[in-house]
C-alpha positions as a Markdown table, in Angstrom:
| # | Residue | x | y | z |
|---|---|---|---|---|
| 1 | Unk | 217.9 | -115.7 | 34.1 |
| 2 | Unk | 216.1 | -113.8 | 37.2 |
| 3 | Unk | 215.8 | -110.7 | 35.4 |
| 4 | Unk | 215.2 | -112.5 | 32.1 |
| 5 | Unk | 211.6 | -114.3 | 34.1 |
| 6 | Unk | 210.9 | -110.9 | 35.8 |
| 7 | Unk | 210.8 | -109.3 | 32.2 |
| 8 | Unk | 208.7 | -111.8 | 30.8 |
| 9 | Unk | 206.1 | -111.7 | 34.5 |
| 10 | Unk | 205.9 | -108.1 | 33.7 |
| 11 | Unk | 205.1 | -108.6 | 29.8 |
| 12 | Unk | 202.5 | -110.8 | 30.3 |
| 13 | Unk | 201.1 | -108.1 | 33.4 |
| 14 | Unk | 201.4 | -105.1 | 30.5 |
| 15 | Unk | 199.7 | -107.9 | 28.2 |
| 16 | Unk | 196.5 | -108.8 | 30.5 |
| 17 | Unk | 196.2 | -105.0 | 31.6 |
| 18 | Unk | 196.0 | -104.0 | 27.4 |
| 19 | Unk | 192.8 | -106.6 | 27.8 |
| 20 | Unk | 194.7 | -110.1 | 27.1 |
| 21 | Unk | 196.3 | -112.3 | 24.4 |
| 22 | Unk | 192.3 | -114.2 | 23.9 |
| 23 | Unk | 191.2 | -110.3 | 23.3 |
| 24 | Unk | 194.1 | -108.7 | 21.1 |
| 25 | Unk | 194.2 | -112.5 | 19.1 |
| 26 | Unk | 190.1 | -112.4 | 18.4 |
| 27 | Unk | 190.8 | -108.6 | 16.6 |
| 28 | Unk | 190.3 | -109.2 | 13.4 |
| 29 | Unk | 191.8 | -105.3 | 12.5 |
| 30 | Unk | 191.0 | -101.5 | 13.9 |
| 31 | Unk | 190.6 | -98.4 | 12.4 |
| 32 | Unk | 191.2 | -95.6 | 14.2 |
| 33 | Unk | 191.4 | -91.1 | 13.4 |
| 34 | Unk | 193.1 | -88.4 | 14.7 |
| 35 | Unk | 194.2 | -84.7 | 14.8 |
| 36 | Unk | 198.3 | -84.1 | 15.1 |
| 37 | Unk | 200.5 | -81.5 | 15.0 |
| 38 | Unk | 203.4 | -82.4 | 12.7 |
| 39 | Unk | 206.5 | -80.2 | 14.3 |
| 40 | Unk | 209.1 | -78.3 | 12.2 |
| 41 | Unk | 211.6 | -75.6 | 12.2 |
| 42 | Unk | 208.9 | -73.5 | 10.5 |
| 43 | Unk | 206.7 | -74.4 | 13.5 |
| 44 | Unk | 203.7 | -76.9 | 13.9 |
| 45 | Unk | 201.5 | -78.1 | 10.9 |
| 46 | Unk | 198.3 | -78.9 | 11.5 |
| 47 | Unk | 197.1 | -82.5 | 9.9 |
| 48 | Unk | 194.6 | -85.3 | 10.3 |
| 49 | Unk | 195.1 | -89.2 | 10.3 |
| 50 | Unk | 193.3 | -92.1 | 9.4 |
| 51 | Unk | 194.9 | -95.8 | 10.1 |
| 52 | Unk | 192.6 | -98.8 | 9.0 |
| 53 | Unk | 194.0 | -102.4 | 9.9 |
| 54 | Unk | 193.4 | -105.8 | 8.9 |
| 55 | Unk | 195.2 | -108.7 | 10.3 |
| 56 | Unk | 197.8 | -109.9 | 9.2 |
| 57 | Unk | 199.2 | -107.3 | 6.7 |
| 58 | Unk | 196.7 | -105.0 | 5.5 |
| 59 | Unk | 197.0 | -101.2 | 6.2 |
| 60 | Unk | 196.1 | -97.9 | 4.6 |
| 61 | Unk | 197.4 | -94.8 | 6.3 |
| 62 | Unk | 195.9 | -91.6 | 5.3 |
| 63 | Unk | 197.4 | -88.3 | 6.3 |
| 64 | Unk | 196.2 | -84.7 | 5.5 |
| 65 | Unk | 198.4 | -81.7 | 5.6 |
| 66 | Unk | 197.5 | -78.4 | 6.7 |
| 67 | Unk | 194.0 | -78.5 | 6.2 |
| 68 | Unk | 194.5 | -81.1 | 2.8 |
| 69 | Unk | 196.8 | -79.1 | 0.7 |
| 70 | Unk | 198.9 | -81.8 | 1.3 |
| 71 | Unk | 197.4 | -85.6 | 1.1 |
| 72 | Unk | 199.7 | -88.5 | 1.5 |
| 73 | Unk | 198.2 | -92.2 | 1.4 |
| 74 | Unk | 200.0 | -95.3 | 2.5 |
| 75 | Unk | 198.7 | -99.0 | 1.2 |
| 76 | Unk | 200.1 | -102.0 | 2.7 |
| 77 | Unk | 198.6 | -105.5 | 0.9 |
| 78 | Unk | 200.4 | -108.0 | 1.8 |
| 79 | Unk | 203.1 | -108.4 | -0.1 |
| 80 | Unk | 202.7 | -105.1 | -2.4 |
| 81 | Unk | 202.4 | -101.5 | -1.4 |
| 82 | Unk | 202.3 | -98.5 | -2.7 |
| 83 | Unk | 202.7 | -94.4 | -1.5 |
| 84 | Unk | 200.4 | -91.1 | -3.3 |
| 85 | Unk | 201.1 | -88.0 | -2.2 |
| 86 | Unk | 199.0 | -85.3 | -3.8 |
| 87 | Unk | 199.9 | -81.5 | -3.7 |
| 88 | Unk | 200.0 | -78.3 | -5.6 |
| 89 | Unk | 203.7 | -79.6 | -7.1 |
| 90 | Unk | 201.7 | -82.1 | -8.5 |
| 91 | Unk | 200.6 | -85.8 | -8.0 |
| 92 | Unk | 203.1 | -88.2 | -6.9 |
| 93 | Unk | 202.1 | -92.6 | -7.2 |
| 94 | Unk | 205.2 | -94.9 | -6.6 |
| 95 | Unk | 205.2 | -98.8 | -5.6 |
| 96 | Unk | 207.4 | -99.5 | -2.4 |
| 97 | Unk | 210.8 | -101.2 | -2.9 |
| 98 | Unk | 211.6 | -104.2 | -1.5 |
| 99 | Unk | 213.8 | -102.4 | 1.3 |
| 100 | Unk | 210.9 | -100.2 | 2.1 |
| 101 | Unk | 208.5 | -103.5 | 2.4 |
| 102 | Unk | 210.7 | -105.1 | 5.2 |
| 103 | Unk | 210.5 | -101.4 | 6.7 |
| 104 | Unk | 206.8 | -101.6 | 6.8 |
| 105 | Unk | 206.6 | -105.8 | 7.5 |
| 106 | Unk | 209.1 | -104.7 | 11.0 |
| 107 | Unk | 206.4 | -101.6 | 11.2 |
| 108 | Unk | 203.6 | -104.7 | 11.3 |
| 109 | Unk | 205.7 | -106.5 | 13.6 |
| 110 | Unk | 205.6 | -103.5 | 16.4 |
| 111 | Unk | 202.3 | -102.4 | 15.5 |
| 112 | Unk | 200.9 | -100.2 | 18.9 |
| 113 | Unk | 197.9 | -102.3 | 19.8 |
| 114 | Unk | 199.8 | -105.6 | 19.0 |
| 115 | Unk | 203.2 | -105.7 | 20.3 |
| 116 | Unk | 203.0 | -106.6 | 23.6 |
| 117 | Unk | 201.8 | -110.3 | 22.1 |
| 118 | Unk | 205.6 | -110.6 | 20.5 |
| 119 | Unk | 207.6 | -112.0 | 23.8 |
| 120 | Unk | 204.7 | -115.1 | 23.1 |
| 121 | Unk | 205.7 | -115.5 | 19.2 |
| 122 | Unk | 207.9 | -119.1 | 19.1 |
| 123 | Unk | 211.8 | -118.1 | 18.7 |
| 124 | Unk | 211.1 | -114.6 | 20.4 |
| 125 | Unk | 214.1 | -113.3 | 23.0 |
| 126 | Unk | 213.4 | -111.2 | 25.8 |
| 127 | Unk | 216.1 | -109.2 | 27.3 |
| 128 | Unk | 215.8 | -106.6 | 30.5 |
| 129 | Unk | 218.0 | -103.7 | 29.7 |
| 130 | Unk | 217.5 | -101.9 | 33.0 |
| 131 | Unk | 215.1 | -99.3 | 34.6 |
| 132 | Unk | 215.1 | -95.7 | 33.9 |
| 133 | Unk | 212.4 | -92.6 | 35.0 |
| 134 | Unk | 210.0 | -91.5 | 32.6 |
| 135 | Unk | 207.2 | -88.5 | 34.4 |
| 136 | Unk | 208.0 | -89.6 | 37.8 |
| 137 | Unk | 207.4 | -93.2 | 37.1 |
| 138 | Unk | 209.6 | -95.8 | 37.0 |
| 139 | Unk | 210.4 | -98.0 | 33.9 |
| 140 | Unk | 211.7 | -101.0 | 32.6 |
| 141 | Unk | 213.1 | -101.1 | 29.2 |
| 142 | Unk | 212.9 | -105.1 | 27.5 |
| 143 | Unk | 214.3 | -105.5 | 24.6 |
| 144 | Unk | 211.9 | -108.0 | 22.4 |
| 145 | Unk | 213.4 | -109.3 | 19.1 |
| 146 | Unk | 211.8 | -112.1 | 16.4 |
| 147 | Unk | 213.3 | -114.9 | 15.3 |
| 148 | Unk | 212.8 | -112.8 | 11.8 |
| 149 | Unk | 215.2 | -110.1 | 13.8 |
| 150 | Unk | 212.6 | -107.6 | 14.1 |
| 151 | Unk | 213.1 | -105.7 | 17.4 |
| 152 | Unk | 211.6 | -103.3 | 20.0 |
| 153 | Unk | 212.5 | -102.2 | 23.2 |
| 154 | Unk | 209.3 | -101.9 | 25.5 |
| 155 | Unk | 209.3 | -98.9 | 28.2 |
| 156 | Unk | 206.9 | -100.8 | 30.9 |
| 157 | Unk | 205.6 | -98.5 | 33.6 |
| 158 | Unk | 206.4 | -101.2 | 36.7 |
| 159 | Unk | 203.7 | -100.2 | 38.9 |
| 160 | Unk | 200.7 | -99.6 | 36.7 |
| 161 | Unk | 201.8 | -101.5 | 33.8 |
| 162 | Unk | 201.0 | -100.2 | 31.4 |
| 163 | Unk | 203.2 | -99.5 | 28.3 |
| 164 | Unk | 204.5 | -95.7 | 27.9 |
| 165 | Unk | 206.5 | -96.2 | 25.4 |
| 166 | Unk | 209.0 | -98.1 | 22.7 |
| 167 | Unk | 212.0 | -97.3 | 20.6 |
| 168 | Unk | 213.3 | -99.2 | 17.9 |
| 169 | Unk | 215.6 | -98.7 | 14.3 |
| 170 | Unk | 213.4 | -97.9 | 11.3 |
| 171 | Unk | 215.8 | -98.2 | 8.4 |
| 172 | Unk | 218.6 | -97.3 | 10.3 |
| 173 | Unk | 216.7 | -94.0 | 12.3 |
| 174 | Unk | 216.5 | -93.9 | 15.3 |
| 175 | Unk | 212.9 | -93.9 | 16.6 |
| 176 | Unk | 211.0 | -93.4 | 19.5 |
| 177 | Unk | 207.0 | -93.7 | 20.3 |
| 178 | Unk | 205.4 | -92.2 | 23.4 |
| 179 | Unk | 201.5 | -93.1 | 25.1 |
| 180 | Unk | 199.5 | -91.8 | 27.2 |
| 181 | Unk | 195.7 | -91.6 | 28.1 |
| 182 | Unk | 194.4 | -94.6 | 28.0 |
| 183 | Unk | 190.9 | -95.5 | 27.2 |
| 184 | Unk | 189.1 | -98.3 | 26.8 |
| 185 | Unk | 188.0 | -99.0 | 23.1 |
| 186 | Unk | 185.8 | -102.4 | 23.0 |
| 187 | Unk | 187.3 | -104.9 | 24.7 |
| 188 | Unk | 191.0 | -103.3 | 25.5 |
| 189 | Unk | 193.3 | -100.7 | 26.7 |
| 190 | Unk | 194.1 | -97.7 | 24.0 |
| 191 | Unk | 196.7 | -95.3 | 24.4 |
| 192 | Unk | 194.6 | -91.9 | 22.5 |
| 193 | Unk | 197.6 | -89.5 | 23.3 |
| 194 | Unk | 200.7 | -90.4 | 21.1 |
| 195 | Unk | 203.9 | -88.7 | 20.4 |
| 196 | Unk | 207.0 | -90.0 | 17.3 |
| 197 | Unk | 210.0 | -88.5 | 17.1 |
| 198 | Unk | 213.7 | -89.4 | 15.2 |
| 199 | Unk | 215.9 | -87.4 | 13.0 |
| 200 | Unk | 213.2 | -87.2 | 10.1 |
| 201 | Unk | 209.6 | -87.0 | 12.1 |
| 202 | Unk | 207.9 | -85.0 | 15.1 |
| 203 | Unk | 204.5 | -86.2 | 15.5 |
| 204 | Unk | 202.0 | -85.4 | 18.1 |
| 205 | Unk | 198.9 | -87.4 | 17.6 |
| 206 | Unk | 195.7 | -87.5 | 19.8 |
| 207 | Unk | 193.0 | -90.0 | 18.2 |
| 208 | Unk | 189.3 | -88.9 | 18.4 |
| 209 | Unk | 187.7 | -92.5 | 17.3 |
| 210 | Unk | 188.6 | -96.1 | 17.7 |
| 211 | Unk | 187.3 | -98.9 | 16.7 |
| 212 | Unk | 188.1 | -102.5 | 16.4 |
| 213 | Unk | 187.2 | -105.4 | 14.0 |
Protein backbone atom coordinates (compact mmCIF):
# COMPACT_ATOMS: atom_id res chain seq x y z
CA UNK A 1 0.00 0.00 0.00
CA UNK A 2 3.07 2.53 0.77
CA UNK A 3 4.37 2.18 -2.64
CA UNK A 4 0.86 1.91 -4.07
CA UNK A 5 0.12 5.97 -2.35
CA UNK A 6 3.77 6.99 -3.39
CA UNK A 7 2.79 6.02 -7.12
CA UNK A 8 -0.26 7.76 -7.08
CA UNK A 9 1.63 11.25 -5.02
CA UNK A 10 3.98 11.04 -7.86
CA UNK A 11 1.11 10.71 -10.72
CA UNK A 12 -0.67 13.49 -9.58
CA UNK A 13 3.08 15.61 -9.33
CA UNK A 14 3.70 14.41 -13.27
CA UNK A 15 -0.13 15.41 -13.64
CA UNK A 16 0.09 19.19 -12.11
CA UNK A 17 3.77 19.63 -13.70
CA UNK A 18 1.88 18.61 -17.53
CA UNK A 19 -0.34 21.93 -16.37
CA UNK A 20 -3.22 20.06 -14.24
CA UNK A 21 -6.39 17.86 -14.55
CA UNK A 22 -8.72 21.64 -14.72
CA UNK A 23 -6.16 22.35 -17.83
CA UNK A 24 -5.89 18.89 -19.75
CA UNK A 25 -10.02 18.37 -18.85
CA UNK A 26 -10.96 22.08 -20.45
CA UNK A 27 -8.96 20.77 -23.92
CA UNK A 28 -11.48 20.42 -26.12
CA UNK A 29 -8.67 18.56 -28.85
CA UNK A 30 -5.03 19.56 -30.38
CA UNK A 31 -3.52 19.45 -33.51
CA UNK A 32 -0.19 19.20 -33.77
CA UNK A 33 2.88 18.63 -37.14
CA UNK A 34 6.04 17.30 -37.38
CA UNK A 35 9.14 16.07 -39.39
CA UNK A 36 10.37 12.22 -38.48
CA UNK A 37 12.70 9.98 -39.62
CA UNK A 38 10.98 6.56 -40.10
CA UNK A 39 14.12 4.03 -39.55
CA UNK A 40 14.74 0.83 -41.71
CA UNK A 41 17.23 -1.64 -42.72
CA UNK A 42 17.44 0.31 -45.98
CA UNK A 43 18.18 3.35 -43.68
CA UNK A 44 16.10 6.43 -42.58
CA UNK A 45 13.01 7.80 -44.57
CA UNK A 46 12.22 11.06 -44.42
CA UNK A 47 8.26 11.90 -43.68
CA UNK A 48 6.00 14.49 -42.18
CA UNK A 49 3.05 14.12 -39.70
CA UNK A 50 -0.01 15.73 -39.01
CA UNK A 51 -2.33 14.54 -35.79
CA UNK A 52 -5.64 16.56 -35.23
CA UNK A 53 -7.67 15.58 -32.03
CA UNK A 54 -11.06 16.07 -30.80
CA UNK A 55 -12.23 14.80 -27.57
CA UNK A 56 -13.47 12.10 -26.98
CA UNK A 57 -12.76 9.88 -30.11
CA UNK A 58 -12.03 11.88 -33.05
CA UNK A 59 -8.56 11.61 -34.83
CA UNK A 60 -7.06 11.92 -38.24
CA UNK A 61 -3.43 11.03 -38.67
CA UNK A 62 -1.79 12.12 -41.76
CA UNK A 63 1.63 10.81 -42.69
CA UNK A 64 3.74 11.59 -45.81
CA UNK A 65 6.56 9.35 -47.02
CA UNK A 66 9.59 10.41 -48.49
CA UNK A 67 8.75 13.66 -49.69
CA UNK A 68 4.80 12.31 -50.45
CA UNK A 69 5.40 9.44 -52.68
CA UNK A 70 3.92 7.71 -50.02
CA UNK A 71 0.62 9.20 -48.28
CA UNK A 72 -1.09 7.27 -45.62
CA UNK A 73 -4.20 8.84 -43.72
CA UNK A 74 -5.77 7.49 -40.50
CA UNK A 75 -9.60 8.57 -39.53
CA UNK A 76 -10.88 7.71 -36.19
CA UNK A 77 -14.89 8.81 -35.74
CA UNK A 78 -16.03 7.44 -33.06
CA UNK A 79 -17.11 4.30 -33.60
CA UNK A 80 -16.01 3.98 -37.42
CA UNK A 81 -12.55 4.32 -38.99
CA UNK A 82 -11.13 3.98 -41.87
CA UNK A 83 -7.13 3.80 -43.45
CA UNK A 84 -5.92 5.29 -47.41
CA UNK A 85 -2.74 4.81 -48.31
CA UNK A 86 -1.91 6.28 -51.71
CA UNK A 87 1.25 5.30 -53.70
CA UNK A 88 2.63 4.65 -57.07
CA UNK A 89 1.23 0.62 -56.56
CA UNK A 90 -1.79 2.28 -56.53
CA UNK A 91 -4.60 3.64 -54.13
CA UNK A 92 -5.39 1.59 -51.18
CA UNK A 93 -9.16 2.65 -48.89
CA UNK A 94 -10.22 -0.06 -46.33
CA UNK A 95 -12.63 0.36 -43.12
CA UNK A 96 -10.93 -0.78 -39.74
CA UNK A 97 -12.08 -4.16 -38.32
CA UNK A 98 -13.47 -4.43 -35.17
CA UNK A 99 -10.02 -5.76 -33.68
CA UNK A 100 -8.22 -2.91 -35.13
CA UNK A 101 -10.99 -0.33 -33.51
CA UNK A 102 -10.22 -1.66 -29.81
CA UNK A 103 -6.51 -1.17 -31.08
CA UNK A 104 -7.13 2.43 -31.73
CA UNK A 105 -10.02 3.00 -28.67
CA UNK A 106 -6.64 1.52 -26.21
CA UNK A 107 -4.51 3.99 -28.62
CA UNK A 108 -7.32 6.92 -27.26
CA UNK A 109 -6.98 5.58 -23.95
CA UNK A 110 -2.96 6.36 -23.68
CA UNK A 111 -3.13 9.24 -25.84
CA UNK A 112 0.39 11.45 -25.06
CA UNK A 113 -1.03 14.65 -23.79
CA UNK A 114 -3.91 12.74 -21.89
CA UNK A 115 -2.66 9.79 -20.04
CA UNK A 116 -1.43 10.93 -17.03
CA UNK A 117 -5.43 11.79 -16.16
CA UNK A 118 -6.03 7.80 -16.26
CA UNK A 119 -4.80 6.80 -12.46
CA UNK A 120 -8.13 9.55 -11.71
CA UNK A 121 -10.69 7.43 -14.15
CA UNK A 122 -13.18 5.47 -11.46
CA UNK A 123 -12.05 1.62 -11.43
CA UNK A 124 -8.45 2.57 -12.48
CA UNK A 125 -5.35 0.40 -10.66
CA UNK A 126 -2.19 1.80 -10.00
CA UNK A 127 0.71 -0.51 -9.52
CA UNK A 128 4.65 0.58 -8.78
CA UNK A 129 6.71 -1.86 -10.66
CA UNK A 130 10.08 -0.52 -9.50
CA UNK A 131 12.74 2.14 -10.51
CA UNK A 132 15.15 1.85 -13.23
CA UNK A 133 17.82 4.58 -14.99
CA UNK A 134 16.89 6.15 -17.98
CA UNK A 135 19.90 9.24 -19.22
CA UNK A 136 21.25 9.52 -15.79
CA UNK A 137 17.90 10.00 -14.22
CA UNK A 138 16.11 7.94 -12.16
CA UNK A 139 12.65 6.44 -12.92
CA UNK A 140 9.67 4.92 -11.75
CA UNK A 141 7.73 2.65 -13.90
CA UNK A 142 3.57 2.55 -12.64
CA UNK A 143 1.73 0.35 -14.21
CA UNK A 144 -1.95 2.18 -14.92
CA UNK A 145 -4.78 -0.18 -16.23
CA UNK A 146 -8.79 0.72 -16.83
CA UNK A 147 -11.39 -0.95 -15.57
CA UNK A 148 -12.00 -1.50 -19.64
CA UNK A 149 -8.24 -3.32 -19.23
CA UNK A 150 -6.53 -0.88 -21.22
CA UNK A 151 -2.99 -0.48 -19.78
CA UNK A 152 0.27 1.56 -19.66
CA UNK A 153 3.24 1.59 -17.79
CA UNK A 154 4.34 5.30 -17.10
CA UNK A 155 8.31 5.94 -16.91
CA UNK A 156 8.11 9.04 -14.28
CA UNK A 157 11.40 10.94 -13.97
CA UNK A 158 11.26 11.18 -9.79
CA UNK A 159 13.03 14.29 -9.44
CA UNK A 160 11.70 16.60 -12.18
CA UNK A 161 8.62 14.74 -12.92
CA UNK A 162 8.02 14.87 -15.67
CA UNK A 163 6.99 11.81 -17.92
CA UNK A 164 9.97 10.35 -20.28
CA UNK A 165 8.28 7.73 -21.34
CA UNK A 166 5.62 4.66 -21.54
CA UNK A 167 5.41 1.19 -22.89
CA UNK A 168 2.44 -0.82 -23.39
CA UNK A 169 1.04 -4.02 -25.85
CA UNK A 170 -0.52 -2.82 -29.16
CA UNK A 171 -2.20 -5.87 -30.54
CA UNK A 172 0.11 -8.09 -28.92
CA UNK A 173 3.60 -5.81 -29.96
CA UNK A 174 5.48 -4.79 -27.88
CA UNK A 175 5.79 -1.01 -27.77
CA UNK A 176 7.62 1.64 -26.36
CA UNK A 177 7.27 5.72 -26.53
CA UNK A 178 10.06 8.09 -25.54
CA UNK A 179 9.85 12.28 -24.73
CA UNK A 180 11.86 14.78 -24.48
CA UNK A 181 11.98 18.64 -24.82
CA UNK A 182 9.41 20.02 -23.27
CA UNK A 183 7.74 23.19 -24.23
CA UNK A 184 4.99 24.88 -23.19
CA UNK A 185 2.09 24.92 -25.77
CA UNK A 186 -0.92 27.11 -24.28
CA UNK A 187 -1.73 26.27 -21.10
CA UNK A 188 0.56 22.92 -20.63
CA UNK A 189 3.68 20.87 -20.71
CA UNK A 190 4.49 19.28 -24.45
CA UNK A 191 6.98 16.83 -25.01
CA UNK A 192 8.23 18.13 -29.09
CA UNK A 193 11.05 15.41 -29.23
CA UNK A 194 9.42 11.85 -29.54
CA UNK A 195 10.83 8.50 -30.33
CA UNK A 196 8.34 4.77 -31.06
CA UNK A 197 9.83 1.77 -31.44
CA UNK A 198 8.53 -2.28 -31.45
CA UNK A 199 9.13 -5.06 -33.75
CA UNK A 200 7.12 -3.31 -36.68
CA UNK A 201 7.92 0.68 -36.15
CA UNK A 202 11.09 3.07 -35.63
CA UNK A 203 9.85 6.46 -35.41
CA UNK A 204 11.76 9.58 -34.54
CA UNK A 205 9.41 12.47 -34.39
CA UNK A 206 10.17 16.20 -33.50
CA UNK A 207 6.86 18.37 -33.81
CA UNK A 208 7.33 21.99 -35.20
CA UNK A 209 3.61 23.37 -34.18
CA UNK A 210 1.15 22.77 -31.47
CA UNK A 211 -1.86 23.76 -30.77
CA UNK A 212 -4.69 23.10 -28.53
CA UNK A 213 -8.58 23.37 -28.77
Amino acid sequence: PAKIVAAIKLLNEALAKKGGAKQLRAMKGYNWKGNAQLKSPQGAVPATVEKRYAKPDKLRLDLEINGGVVRVATVLNGKTGWAQEQSPRGNNLRDFTAVEMTALSSQLWRDTELVLLRHLDKGSVVKFLGEEVLADKTIAAILVKSAKGHEVILLIDEKSKMLLGMDYNDQGIRTSERFADYKKAGSILVAHQRSTKSSQVDLVLKITSFTTN
